PDB file of C-alpha atoms and ligand atoms in Angstrom:
ATOM      1  CA  MET A   1      -5.360 -15.515 -25.793  1.00  0.00           C
ATOM      2  CA  THR A   2      -9.181 -14.708 -26.476  1.00  0.00           C
ATOM      3  CA  ASN A   3     -10.845 -11.553 -26.857  1.00  0.00           C
ATOM      4  CA  LYS A   4     -12.983 -10.046 -24.116  1.00  0.00           C
ATOM      5  CA  THR A   5     -16.814 -10.146 -24.712  1.00  0.00           C
ATOM      6  CA  ALA A   6     -19.747  -8.020 -23.114  1.00  0.00           C
ATOM      7  CA  SER A   7     -20.760 -11.316 -21.448  1.00  0.00           C
ATOM      8  CA  ASN A   8     -17.385 -11.831 -19.966  1.00  0.00           C
ATOM      9  CA  PRO A   9     -16.678  -8.439 -18.476  1.00  0.00           C
ATOM     10  CA  PRO A  10     -12.835  -7.730 -17.915  1.00  0.00           C
ATOM     11  CA  ILE A  11     -12.861  -6.448 -14.615  1.00  0.00           C
ATOM     12  CA  ALA A  12     -14.954  -9.278 -13.087  1.00  0.00           C
ATOM     13  CA  PRO A  13     -13.034 -11.687 -10.917  1.00  0.00           C
ATOM     14  CA  GLU A  14     -13.147 -14.474 -13.616  1.00  0.00           C
ATOM     15  CA  ASP A  15     -11.293 -15.588 -16.563  1.00  0.00           C
ATOM     16  CA  ASP A  16     -11.297 -13.332 -19.727  1.00  0.00           C
ATOM     17  CA  GLY A  17      -8.418 -14.994 -21.464  1.00  0.00           C
ATOM     18  CA  PHE A  18      -5.900 -12.274 -20.838  1.00  0.00           C
ATOM     19  CA  ALA A  19      -2.649 -13.047 -18.657  1.00  0.00           C
ATOM     20  CA  VAL A  20      -3.267 -13.963 -15.119  1.00  0.00           C
ATOM     21  CA  ARG A  21      -0.844 -13.997 -12.186  1.00  0.00           C
ATOM     22  CA  ASP A  22      -0.259 -17.828 -10.996  1.00  0.00           C
ATOM     23  CA  SER A  23      -0.431 -17.528  -7.139  1.00  0.00           C
ATOM     24  CA  GLY A  24      -0.613 -19.361  -3.738  1.00  0.00           C
ATOM     25  CA  GLN A  25      -3.910 -18.888  -1.806  1.00  0.00           C
ATOM     26  CA  TRP A  26      -2.154 -16.474   0.757  1.00  0.00           C
ATOM     27  CA  VAL A  27      -2.485 -13.495  -2.074  1.00  0.00           C
ATOM     28  CA  VAL A  28      -5.967 -13.420  -0.872  1.00  0.00           C
ATOM     29  CA  GLU A  29      -5.148 -12.186   2.561  1.00  0.00           C
ATOM     30  CA  LYS A  30      -2.493  -9.814   1.132  1.00  0.00           C
ATOM     31  CA  LEU A  31      -4.920  -8.403  -1.325  1.00  0.00           C
ATOM     32  CA  ASP A  32      -7.761  -8.098   1.424  1.00  0.00           C
ATOM     33  CA  TYR A  33      -5.231  -5.687   3.569  1.00  0.00           C
ATOM     34  CA  ILE A  34      -4.749  -3.586   0.333  1.00  0.00           C
ATOM     35  CA  GLN A  35      -8.264  -3.432  -0.679  1.00  0.00           C
ATOM     36  CA  ARG A  36      -9.501  -2.372   2.733  1.00  0.00           C
ATOM     37  CA  TYR A  37      -7.048   0.311   3.056  1.00  0.00           C
ATOM     38  CA  ILE A  38      -7.708   1.520  -0.277  1.00  0.00           C
ATOM     39  CA  ASN A  39     -11.071   1.824   0.418  1.00  0.00           C
ATOM     40  CA  MET A  40     -10.691   3.598   3.904  1.00  0.00           C
ATOM     41  CA  PHE A  41      -8.182   5.979   2.423  1.00  0.00           C
ATOM     42  CA  THR A  42     -10.173   7.211  -0.878  1.00  0.00           C
ATOM     43  CA  THR A  43     -13.368   7.431   1.222  1.00  0.00           C
ATOM     44  CA  ALA A  44     -11.854   9.461   3.808  1.00  0.00           C
ATOM     45  CA  MET A  45     -10.192  11.677   1.193  1.00  0.00           C
ATOM     46  CA  ALA A  46     -12.818  11.970  -1.352  1.00  0.00           C
ATOM     47  CA  ASP A  47     -14.508  15.255  -0.250  1.00  0.00           C
ATOM     48  CA  LYS A  48     -11.402  17.032   0.626  1.00  0.00           C
ATOM     49  CA  PRO A  49      -9.913  19.655  -1.999  1.00  0.00           C
ATOM     50  CA  TRP A  50      -7.049  17.594  -2.973  1.00  0.00           C
ATOM     51  CA  ARG A  51      -5.830  18.459  -6.486  1.00  0.00           C
ATOM     52  CA  ASN A  52      -4.528  14.931  -7.082  1.00  0.00           C
ATOM     53  CA  ILE A  53      -5.034  11.523  -5.256  1.00  0.00           C
ATOM     54  CA  ARG A  54      -2.563   9.128  -7.225  1.00  0.00           C
ATOM     55  CA  TYR A  55      -2.319   5.688  -6.806  1.00  0.00           C
ATOM     56  CA  ILE A  56       1.147   4.179  -7.771  1.00  0.00           C
ATOM     57  CA  ASP A  57       1.491   0.351  -8.604  1.00  0.00           C
ATOM     58  CA  LEU A  58       5.384  -0.050  -9.179  1.00  0.00           C
ATOM     59  CA  PHE A  59       4.877  -3.930  -9.570  1.00  0.00           C
ATOM     60  CA  ALA A  60       1.608  -3.873 -10.899  1.00  0.00           C
ATOM     61  CA  GLY A  61       1.032  -7.599 -12.497  1.00  0.00           C
ATOM     62  CA  PRO A  62      -1.505  -8.393 -14.933  1.00  0.00           C
ATOM     63  CA  GLY A  63      -4.516  -7.459 -12.710  1.00  0.00           C
ATOM     64  CA  LYS A  64      -5.804 -10.682 -12.118  1.00  0.00           C
ATOM     65  CA  CYS A  65      -4.296 -13.608 -10.177  1.00  0.00           C
ATOM     66  CA  LYS A  66      -5.377 -17.229 -10.417  1.00  0.00           C
ATOM     67  CA  LEU A  67      -5.087 -19.468  -7.258  1.00  0.00           C
ATOM     68  CA  ARG A  68      -3.099 -22.419  -7.986  1.00  0.00           C
ATOM     69  CA  ASN A  69      -5.119 -24.658  -5.421  1.00  0.00           C
ATOM     70  CA  ASN A  70      -8.755 -24.054  -6.823  1.00  0.00           C
ATOM     71  CA  GLY A  71      -8.424 -22.085 -10.134  1.00  0.00           C
ATOM     72  CA  GLN A  72     -10.354 -19.412  -8.573  1.00  0.00           C
ATOM     73  CA  ILE A  73      -9.551 -15.873 -10.117  1.00  0.00           C
ATOM     74  CA  VAL A  74      -9.028 -12.653  -7.806  1.00  0.00           C
ATOM     75  CA  LEU A  75      -8.454  -9.034  -8.788  1.00  0.00           C
ATOM     76  CA  GLY A  76      -4.961  -7.973  -8.080  1.00  0.00           C
ATOM     77  CA  SER A  77      -4.101  -4.698  -6.505  1.00  0.00           C
ATOM     78  CA  PRO A  78      -4.290  -2.411  -9.669  1.00  0.00           C
ATOM     79  CA  LEU A  79      -7.892  -3.574 -10.482  1.00  0.00           C
ATOM     80  CA  LEU A  80      -8.799  -3.255  -6.708  1.00  0.00           C
ATOM     81  CA  ALA A  81      -7.670   0.205  -6.943  1.00  0.00           C
ATOM     82  CA  ILE A  82      -9.194   1.163 -10.021  1.00  0.00           C
ATOM     83  CA  THR A  83     -12.526  -0.163  -9.084  1.00  0.00           C
ATOM     84  CA  THR A  84     -12.629   1.284  -5.605  1.00  0.00           C
ATOM     85  CA  LYS A  85     -15.943   3.147  -5.137  1.00  0.00           C
ATOM     86  CA  ARG A  86     -14.249   6.725  -4.752  1.00  0.00           C
ATOM     87  CA  PRO A  87     -11.716   6.449  -7.453  1.00  0.00           C
ATOM     88  CA  PHE A  88      -8.299   7.964  -7.139  1.00  0.00           C
ATOM     89  CA  THR A  89      -7.631  11.035  -9.492  1.00  0.00           C
ATOM     90  CA  ASP A  90      -4.565   9.173 -11.426  1.00  0.00           C
ATOM     91  CA  TYR A  91      -3.336   6.089 -11.561  1.00  0.00           C
ATOM     92  CA  PHE A  92       0.433   5.006 -12.339  1.00  0.00           C
ATOM     93  CA  PHE A  93       0.895   1.038 -13.248  1.00  0.00           C
ATOM     94  CA  VAL A  94       4.559   0.116 -13.860  1.00  0.00           C
ATOM     95  CA  ASP A  95       5.430  -3.621 -14.647  1.00  0.00           C
ATOM     96  CA  ILE A  96       8.447  -5.065 -16.355  1.00  0.00           C
ATOM     97  CA  SER A  97       6.392  -7.536 -18.377  1.00  0.00           C
ATOM     98  CA  ASP A  98       4.952  -6.113 -21.517  1.00  0.00           C
ATOM     99  CA  GLU A  99       2.377  -9.169 -21.527  1.00  0.00           C
ATOM    100  CA  ASN A 100       1.173  -8.080 -17.899  1.00  0.00           C
ATOM    101  CA  LEU A 101       1.058  -4.408 -18.798  1.00  0.00           C
ATOM    102  CA  GLU A 102      -1.023  -5.206 -21.974  1.00  0.00           C
ATOM    103  CA  ALA A 103      -3.378  -7.622 -20.039  1.00  0.00           C
ATOM    104  CA  LEU A 104      -4.062  -4.493 -17.642  1.00  0.00           C
ATOM    105  CA  LYS A 105      -4.570  -2.176 -20.567  1.00  0.00           C
ATOM    106  CA  ALA A 106      -7.024  -4.654 -22.225  1.00  0.00           C
ATOM    107  CA  ARG A 107      -9.076  -5.023 -18.488  1.00  0.00           C
ATOM    108  CA  THR A 108      -9.292  -1.015 -18.059  1.00  0.00           C
ATOM    109  CA  ASN A 109      -9.588   0.465 -21.415  1.00  0.00           C
ATOM    110  CA  SER A 110     -13.334   0.372 -21.077  1.00  0.00           C
ATOM    111  CA  LEU A 111     -13.614   2.158 -17.726  1.00  0.00           C
ATOM    112  CA  PRO A 112     -14.178   5.946 -17.145  1.00  0.00           C
ATOM    113  CA  GLN A 113     -10.851   6.030 -15.195  1.00  0.00           C
ATOM    114  CA  PHE A 114      -8.930   4.791 -18.335  1.00  0.00           C
ATOM    115  CA  ASP A 115      -7.957   8.237 -19.479  1.00  0.00           C
ATOM    116  CA  HIS A 116      -6.326   8.949 -15.817  1.00  0.00           C
ATOM    117  CA  VAL A 117      -4.307   5.761 -16.106  1.00  0.00           C
ATOM    118  CA  ASN A 118      -0.564   5.991 -16.957  1.00  0.00           C
ATOM    119  CA  PHE A 119       1.056   2.436 -18.239  1.00  0.00           C
ATOM    120  CA  ARG A 120       4.974   2.344 -17.875  1.00  0.00           C
ATOM    121  CA  HIS A 121       6.752  -0.552 -19.169  1.00  0.00           C
ATOM    122  CA  GLY A 122      10.084  -1.336 -17.425  1.00  0.00           C
ATOM    123  CA  ASP A 123      12.239  -1.887 -14.276  1.00  0.00           C
ATOM    124  CA  ALA A 124      10.489   0.131 -11.480  1.00  0.00           C
ATOM    125  CA  ASN A 125      13.404   0.785  -9.862  1.00  0.00           C
ATOM    126  CA  GLU A 126      14.326   3.006 -12.910  1.00  0.00           C
ATOM    127  CA  ILE A 127      10.770   4.466 -13.785  1.00  0.00           C
ATOM    128  CA  VAL A 128      10.348   5.800 -10.410  1.00  0.00           C
ATOM    129  CA  HIS A 129      12.835   8.681 -10.740  1.00  0.00           C
ATOM    130  CA  GLN A 130      10.842   9.925 -13.919  1.00  0.00           C
ATOM    131  CA  LEU A 131       7.433   9.680 -12.049  1.00  0.00           C
ATOM    132  CA  VAL A 132       8.675  11.245  -9.024  1.00  0.00           C
ATOM    133  CA  ALA A 133      10.229  14.100 -11.276  1.00  0.00           C
ATOM    134  CA  GLU A 134       6.700  14.441 -12.923  1.00  0.00           C
ATOM    135  CA  PHE A 135       4.822  14.667  -9.415  1.00  0.00           C
ATOM    136  CA  GLN A 136       7.154  17.160  -8.089  1.00  0.00           C
ATOM    137  CA  LYS A 137       6.830  19.302 -11.051  1.00  0.00           C
ATOM    138  CA  ARG A 138       3.084  19.281 -10.999  1.00  0.00           C
ATOM    139  CA  ASP A 139       2.931  19.670  -7.289  1.00  0.00           C
ATOM    140  CA  ALA A 140       5.227  22.760  -7.622  1.00  0.00           C
ATOM    141  CA  SER A 141       2.393  24.548  -9.512  1.00  0.00           C
ATOM    142  CA  TYR A 142       0.032  26.202  -7.056  1.00  0.00           C
ATOM    143  CA  ILE A 143      -3.776  26.330  -7.522  1.00  0.00           C
ATOM    144  CA  THR A 144      -5.806  28.439  -5.111  1.00  0.00           C
ATOM    145  CA  GLY A 145      -8.309  26.544  -2.905  1.00  0.00           C
ATOM    146  CA  ARG A 146      -6.724  23.065  -3.485  1.00  0.00           C
ATOM    147  CA  TRP A 147      -4.572  20.943  -1.804  1.00  0.00           C
ATOM    148  CA  LYS A 148      -1.705  19.619  -3.778  1.00  0.00           C
ATOM    149  CA  SER A 149      -1.317  15.823  -4.018  1.00  0.00           C
ATOM    150  CA  LEU A 150      -1.981  12.899  -2.082  1.00  0.00           C
ATOM    151  CA  ASN A 151      -0.280   9.594  -3.039  1.00  0.00           C
ATOM    152  CA  LEU A 152      -0.242   5.871  -2.319  1.00  0.00           C
ATOM    153  CA  ALA A 153       2.248   3.825  -3.579  1.00  0.00           C
ATOM    154  CA  VAL A 154       2.063  -0.210  -3.688  1.00  0.00           C
ATOM    155  CA  LEU A 155       5.288  -1.594  -3.648  1.00  0.00           C
ATOM    156  CA  ASP A 156       4.695  -5.488  -4.141  1.00  0.00           C
ATOM    157  CA  PRO A 157       7.398  -7.561  -6.003  1.00  0.00           C
ATOM    158  CA  GLU A 158       7.796 -11.123  -6.376  1.00  0.00           C
ATOM    159  CA  GLY A 159      10.692 -11.153  -3.928  1.00  0.00           C
ATOM    160  CA  LEU A 160      13.798  -8.608  -3.570  1.00  0.00           C
ATOM    161  CA  GLU A 161      13.443  -6.492  -6.663  1.00  0.00           C
ATOM    162  CA  LEU A 162      12.485  -3.336  -4.535  1.00  0.00           C
ATOM    163  CA  LYS A 163      15.610  -1.324  -4.092  1.00  0.00           C
ATOM    164  CA  TRP A 164      15.757   1.060  -1.314  1.00  0.00           C
ATOM    165  CA  SER A 165      16.606   3.946  -3.584  1.00  0.00           C
ATOM    166  CA  THR A 166      13.195   3.578  -4.990  1.00  0.00           C
ATOM    167  CA  VAL A 167      11.831   4.027  -1.439  1.00  0.00           C
ATOM    168  CA  GLU A 168      13.888   7.241  -1.115  1.00  0.00           C
ATOM    169  CA  SER A 169      13.009   8.385  -4.363  1.00  0.00           C
ATOM    170  CA  LEU A 170       9.136   8.127  -3.561  1.00  0.00           C
ATOM    171  CA  ALA A 171       9.794   9.646  -0.410  1.00  0.00           C
ATOM    172  CA  LYS A 172      10.881  13.007  -1.635  1.00  0.00           C
ATOM    173  CA  VAL A 173       7.140  13.499  -2.529  1.00  0.00           C
ATOM    174  CA  LYS A 174       5.667  15.191   0.476  1.00  0.00           C
ATOM    175  CA  LYS A 175       2.389  13.046   0.961  1.00  0.00           C
ATOM    176  CA  MET A 176       3.313   9.612  -0.172  1.00  0.00           C
ATOM    177  CA  ASP A 177       2.037   6.668   1.646  1.00  0.00           C
ATOM    178  CA  LEU A 178       3.598   3.255   0.998  1.00  0.00           C
ATOM    179  CA  ILE A 179       2.571  -0.515   1.450  1.00  0.00           C
ATOM    180  CA  ILE A 180       6.021  -2.209   1.133  1.00  0.00           C
ATOM    181  CA  HIS A 181       6.094  -6.093   0.651  1.00  0.00           C
ATOM    182  CA  TYR A 182       9.101  -7.325   2.762  1.00  0.00           C
ATOM    183  CA  SER A 183      10.061 -10.674   1.550  1.00  0.00           C
ATOM    184  CA  GLN A 184      11.042 -12.378   4.682  1.00  0.00           C
ATOM    185  CA  PHE A 185      11.294 -15.554   2.436  1.00  0.00           C
ATOM    186  CA  GLY A 186      13.657 -14.010  -0.202  1.00  0.00           C
ATOM    187  CA  LEU A 187      15.732 -12.734   2.314  1.00  0.00           C
ATOM    188  CA  THR A 188      15.961 -15.700   4.316  1.00  0.00           C
ATOM    189  CA  ARG A 189      17.045 -17.496   1.409  1.00  0.00           C
ATOM    190  CA  ASN A 190      19.573 -15.081   0.410  1.00  0.00           C
ATOM    191  CA  MET A 191      21.337 -13.540   3.261  1.00  0.00           C
ATOM    192  CA  GLU A 192      23.726 -15.920   4.486  1.00  0.00           C
ATOM    193  CA  ARG A 193      25.351 -16.123   1.058  1.00  0.00           C
ATOM    194  CA  CYS A 194      25.276 -12.161   0.672  1.00  0.00           C
ATOM    195  CA  PHE A 195      26.551 -11.762   4.231  1.00  0.00           C
ATOM    196  CA  HIS A 196      29.765 -12.995   2.760  1.00  0.00           C
ATOM    197  CA  GLU A 197      29.951 -11.102  -0.384  1.00  0.00           C
ATOM    198  CA  ASP A 198      32.068  -7.776  -0.689  1.00  0.00           C
ATOM    199  CA  GLU A 199      30.210  -6.669  -4.067  1.00  0.00           C
ATOM    200  CA  THR A 200      26.798  -5.062  -3.653  1.00  0.00           C
ATOM    201  CA  THR A 201      24.181  -7.870  -3.353  1.00  0.00           C
ATOM    202  CA  VAL A 202      20.430  -7.984  -3.927  1.00  0.00           C
ATOM    203  CA  VAL A 203      20.107  -7.626  -0.140  1.00  0.00           C
ATOM    204  CA  ASP A 204      22.227  -4.576   0.179  1.00  0.00           C
ATOM    205  CA  ARG A 205      20.117  -3.325  -2.759  1.00  0.00           C
ATOM    206  CA  PHE A 206      17.169  -4.031  -0.671  1.00  0.00           C
ATOM    207  CA  PHE A 207      18.454  -2.394   2.591  1.00  0.00           C
ATOM    208  CA  GLY A 208      20.389   0.378   0.800  1.00  0.00           C
ATOM    209  CA  GLY A 209      23.416  -0.427   2.154  1.00  0.00           C
ATOM    210  CA  LYS A 210      25.495  -3.149   4.357  1.00  0.00           C
ATOM    211  CA  ALA A 211      24.001  -1.968   7.558  1.00  0.00           C
ATOM    212  CA  TRP A 212      22.073  -5.126   7.768  1.00  0.00           C
ATOM    213  CA  LYS A 213      25.047  -7.475   8.150  1.00  0.00           C
ATOM    214  CA  THR A 214      25.805  -5.966  11.589  1.00  0.00           C
ATOM    215  CA  VAL A 215      22.318  -6.926  12.704  1.00  0.00           C
ATOM    216  CA  TYR A 216      22.319 -10.040  11.060  1.00  0.00           C
ATOM    217  CA  ALA A 217      25.935 -11.332  12.456  1.00  0.00           C
ATOM    218  CA  GLN A 218      24.536 -10.121  16.340  1.00  0.00           C
ATOM    219  CA  LYS A 219      21.499 -12.188  15.694  1.00  0.00           C
ATOM    220  CA  ARG A 220      23.271 -15.232  14.201  1.00  0.00           C
ATOM    221  CA  ALA A 221      26.034 -15.205  16.951  1.00  0.00           C
ATOM    222  CA  LYS A 222      23.302 -15.512  19.884  1.00  0.00           C
ATOM    223  CA  GLY A 223      21.569 -18.581  17.876  1.00  0.00           C
ATOM    224  CA  ALA A 224      18.675 -16.153  17.277  1.00  0.00           C
ATOM    225  CA  SER A 225      15.621 -17.803  15.524  1.00  0.00           C
ATOM    226  CA  ASN A 226      14.910 -16.237  11.699  1.00  0.00           C
ATOM    227  CA  ALA A 227      11.887 -14.674  13.255  1.00  0.00           C
ATOM    228  CA  ARG A 228      13.886 -12.669  15.661  1.00  0.00           C
ATOM    229  CA  ILE A 229      16.708 -11.673  13.147  1.00  0.00           C
ATOM    230  CA  HIS A 230      13.681 -10.688  11.036  1.00  0.00           C
ATOM    231  CA  ARG A 231      12.182  -8.423  13.768  1.00  0.00           C
ATOM    232  CA  ASP A 232      15.461  -6.793  13.986  1.00  0.00           C
ATOM    233  CA  LEU A 233      15.879  -6.563  10.188  1.00  0.00           C
ATOM    234  CA  ILE A 234      12.492  -4.802   9.909  1.00  0.00           C
ATOM    235  CA  ASP A 235      13.325  -2.377  12.813  1.00  0.00           C
ATOM    236  CA  LEU A 236      16.250  -1.282  10.943  1.00  0.00           C
ATOM    237  CA  TYR A 237      14.198  -0.860   7.817  1.00  0.00           C
ATOM    238  CA  LYS A 238      11.937   1.169   9.878  1.00  0.00           C
ATOM    239  CA  SER A 239      14.372   3.362  11.167  1.00  0.00           C
ATOM    240  CA  ASN A 240      15.719   4.007   7.649  1.00  0.00           C
ATOM    241  CA  LEU A 241      12.172   5.028   6.823  1.00  0.00           C
ATOM    242  CA  ALA A 242      12.186   7.338   9.850  1.00  0.00           C
ATOM    243  CA  ASP A 243      14.965   8.921   8.434  1.00  0.00           C
ATOM    244  CA  LEU A 244      13.055   9.697   5.306  1.00  0.00           C
ATOM    245  CA  GLY A 245      10.336  11.438   7.232  1.00  0.00           C
ATOM    246  CA  TYR A 246       8.132   8.588   8.001  1.00  0.00           C
ATOM    247  CA  VAL A 247       8.431   9.640  11.796  1.00  0.00           C
ATOM    248  CA  ASP A 248       5.642   7.304  12.965  1.00  0.00           C
ATOM    249  CA  VAL A 249       7.005   4.207  11.695  1.00  0.00           C
ATOM    250  CA  VAL A 250       9.007   3.081  14.487  1.00  0.00           C
ATOM    251  CA  GLU A 251       6.200   3.313  17.208  1.00  0.00           C
ATOM    252  CA  GLN A 252       3.811   1.089  15.033  1.00  0.00           C
ATOM    253  CA  ASN A 253       2.713  -2.184  16.801  1.00  0.00           C
ATOM    254  CA  PRO A 254       4.911  -5.251  15.238  1.00  0.00           C
ATOM    255  CA  ASP A 255       1.455  -6.889  14.551  1.00  0.00           C
ATOM    256  CA  SER A 256       0.390  -3.895  12.443  1.00  0.00           C
ATOM    257  CA  GLU A 257       2.770  -5.611   9.951  1.00  0.00           C
ATOM    258  CA  PRO A 258       0.893  -8.404   8.872  1.00  0.00           C
ATOM    259  CA  LEU A 259       2.970 -11.603   8.291  1.00  0.00           C
ATOM    260  CA  ILE A 260       1.566 -13.513   5.480  1.00  0.00           C
ATOM    261  CA  ARG A 261       2.346 -17.340   5.456  1.00  0.00           C
ATOM    262  CA  HIS A 262       2.423 -20.316   3.065  1.00  0.00           C
ATOM    263  CA  THR A 263      -1.188 -21.783   3.455  1.00  0.00           C
ATOM    264  CA  SER A 264      -0.246 -25.492   3.661  1.00  0.00           C
ATOM    265  CA  LYS A 265       3.186 -25.129   4.867  1.00  0.00           C
ATOM    266  CA  ASN A 266       2.621 -22.332   7.403  1.00  0.00           C
ATOM    267  CA  ALA A 267       5.913 -21.035   6.620  1.00  0.00           C
ATOM    268  CA  PRO A 268       6.530 -17.138   6.602  1.00  0.00           C
ATOM    269  CA  LEU A 269       6.548 -15.719   3.276  1.00  0.00           C
ATOM    270  CA  TYR A 270       6.574 -11.756   3.646  1.00  0.00           C
ATOM    271  CA  ARG A 271       5.242  -8.902   5.826  1.00  0.00           C
ATOM    272  CA  LEU A 272       3.313  -6.032   4.881  1.00  0.00           C
ATOM    273  CA  LEU A 273       5.056  -2.745   5.992  1.00  0.00           C
ATOM    274  CA  PHE A 274       3.139   0.629   5.954  1.00  0.00           C
ATOM    275  CA  ALA A 275       4.885   4.042   6.154  1.00  0.00           C
ATOM    276  CA  SER A 276       2.917   7.374   6.276  1.00  0.00           C
ATOM    277  CA  LYS A 277       4.116  10.825   7.196  1.00  0.00           C
ATOM    278  CA  ASN A 278       0.863  11.516   8.353  1.00  0.00           C
ATOM    279  CA  LYS A 279      -0.981  10.037  11.755  1.00  0.00           C
ATOM    280  CA  LEU A 280      -4.221   9.322   9.997  1.00  0.00           C
ATOM    281  CA  GLY A 281      -2.484   7.259   7.558  1.00  0.00           C
ATOM    282  CA  ASN A 282      -0.927   4.962  10.293  1.00  0.00           C
ATOM    283  CA  LYS A 283      -4.470   4.979  12.268  1.00  0.00           C
ATOM    284  CA  PHE A 284      -6.178   3.695   8.812  1.00  0.00           C
ATOM    285  CA  TRP A 285      -3.631   0.821   8.651  1.00  0.00           C
ATOM    286  CA  ASP A 286      -3.854  -0.003  12.166  1.00  0.00           C
ATOM    287  CA  GLU A 287      -7.530  -0.234  11.795  1.00  0.00           C
ATOM    288  CA  VAL A 288      -7.228  -2.267   8.638  1.00  0.00           C
ATOM    289  CA  THR A 289      -4.569  -5.055  10.028  1.00  0.00           C
ATOM    290  CA  LYS A 290      -6.659  -5.357  13.454  1.00  0.00           C
ATOM    291  CA  ARG A 291      -8.313  -8.519  11.397  1.00  0.00           C
ATOM    292  CA  ASP A 292      -7.109 -10.835   8.758  1.00  0.00           C
ATOM    293  CA  VAL A 293      -9.328 -11.645   5.655  1.00  0.00           C
ATOM    294  CA  TYR A 294     -10.562 -14.888   7.809  1.00  0.00           C
ATOM    295  CA  GLY A 295     -11.524 -12.664  10.566  1.00  0.00           C
ATOM    296  CA  GLN A 296      -9.111 -13.595  13.033  1.00  0.00           C
ATOM    297  CA  ARG A 297      -8.308 -10.401  15.353  1.00  0.00           C
ATOM    298  CA  ARG A 298      -4.708  -9.320  15.973  1.00  0.00           C
ATOM    299  CA  LEU A 299      -3.726  -9.495  19.710  1.00  0.00           C
ATOM    300  CA  LEU A 300      -3.355  -6.252  21.075  1.00  0.00           C
TER     301      LEU A 300
HETATM  302  C1  SAM B   1       3.707 -10.310  -6.916  1.00  0.00           C
HETATM  303  S1  SAM B   1       3.623  -9.416  -8.407  1.00  0.00           S
HETATM  304  C2  SAM B   1       2.267  -8.011  -8.307  1.00  0.00           C
HETATM  305  C3  SAM B   1       1.172  -8.652  -8.058  1.00  0.00           C
HETATM  306  C4  SAM B   1       0.071  -7.445  -7.693  1.00  0.00           C
HETATM  307  N1  SAM B   1       0.339  -6.581  -6.553  1.00  0.00           N
HETATM  308  C5  SAM B   1      -1.141  -8.002  -7.476  1.00  0.00           C
HETATM  309  O1  SAM B   1      -1.934  -7.695  -6.355  1.00  0.00           O
HETATM  310  O2  SAM B   1      -1.583  -8.726  -8.505  1.00  0.00           O
HETATM  311  C6  SAM B   1       5.181  -8.648  -9.060  1.00  0.00           C
HETATM  312  C7  SAM B   1       4.997  -8.031 -10.360  1.00  0.00           C
HETATM  313  O3  SAM B   1       6.438  -7.209 -10.701  1.00  0.00           O
HETATM  314  C8  SAM B   1       6.799  -7.308 -11.705  1.00  0.00           C
HETATM  315  N2  SAM B   1       8.181  -7.040 -11.829  1.00  0.00           N
HETATM  316  C9  SAM B   1       9.177  -7.980 -11.313  1.00  0.00           C
HETATM  317  N3  SAM B   1      10.543  -7.123 -11.119  1.00  0.00           N
HETATM  318  C10 SAM B   1       9.860  -5.720 -11.745  1.00  0.00           C
HETATM  319  C11 SAM B   1      10.674  -4.871 -11.898  1.00  0.00           C
HETATM  320  N4  SAM B   1      12.195  -4.545 -11.495  1.00  0.00           N
HETATM  321  N5  SAM B   1      10.115  -3.508 -12.199  1.00  0.00           N
HETATM  322  C12 SAM B   1       8.801  -4.059 -12.669  1.00  0.00           C
HETATM  323  N6  SAM B   1       7.815  -4.730 -12.413  1.00  0.00           N
HETATM  324  C13 SAM B   1       8.799  -5.978 -11.835  1.00  0.00           C
HETATM  325  C14 SAM B   1       6.479  -8.763 -12.059  1.00  0.00           C
HETATM  326  O4  SAM B   1       6.308  -8.817 -13.751  1.00  0.00           O
HETATM  327  C15 SAM B   1       5.343  -9.013 -11.256  1.00  0.00           C
HETATM  328  O5  SAM B   1       4.147  -8.732 -12.587  1.00  0.00           O
END
């Protein structure tokens, strides 16, 4: 590991010697959606009297990704959020890897926003409960003339590490928008094995129970394609989100859940699901997902 220098600014999309995340080319597409949503969200909310506009990245990574195919460095979600033109008032970065968090600290410690960054090392599915308790406590105190808090959580694990109990916990905060990585690849790989298990499996934890098995069995019995199976499973996930108060989520156009594919094999990897309890959040996401990073427009 090398030290950062003035000629090698830690926040630029270039190698600074700290840890990077080895990534496929497709992360560029995911990061473009996240970045454009963050920009739209923070710009629209900046002049409103919110006391706290929080950004929560529960699977934050080191802050930079290195593309496997060409060695290019791109900024990951936490650095996109912290360098956005109209910054959030508070940042919460969680990662299970100490090395990743240290890299993120090193990259952000010279920024004016650094004093507003909270780093938490450990399992996001446990740490989330502490964070939510802190947010609720702060939001309970009332200050005249200020609105309480607005929150955006990016939940972008590698595979199926995100537990439904984490989403449930976040949803206790009144204004908590969510961008959720739905690992189509991870589920496809694990569902058949988990279907036959009586014990609680990683797929059960992702969906928050065993209801997914009924959907899976029905679709499988009809010889449905993986795409059809996932359509119904996403609808199940979205109806669970609706039960948490994310009312508009079931109305969303399925194409507003971008499908990120393996760049060369074209195989489906994951979808980005969006959930907000507010119509404006859904409108922004709809706008952002109308086109992808390559300029392709969504079919309406
Ligand atoms: C896909 S990466 C995140 C990439 C990031 N969103 C970006 O744009 O650069 C997933 C991260 O989750 C972390 N991780 C995996 N399991 C975790 C867990 N249970 N709790 C917290 N972090 C976890 C990994 O160390 C990895 O850094």
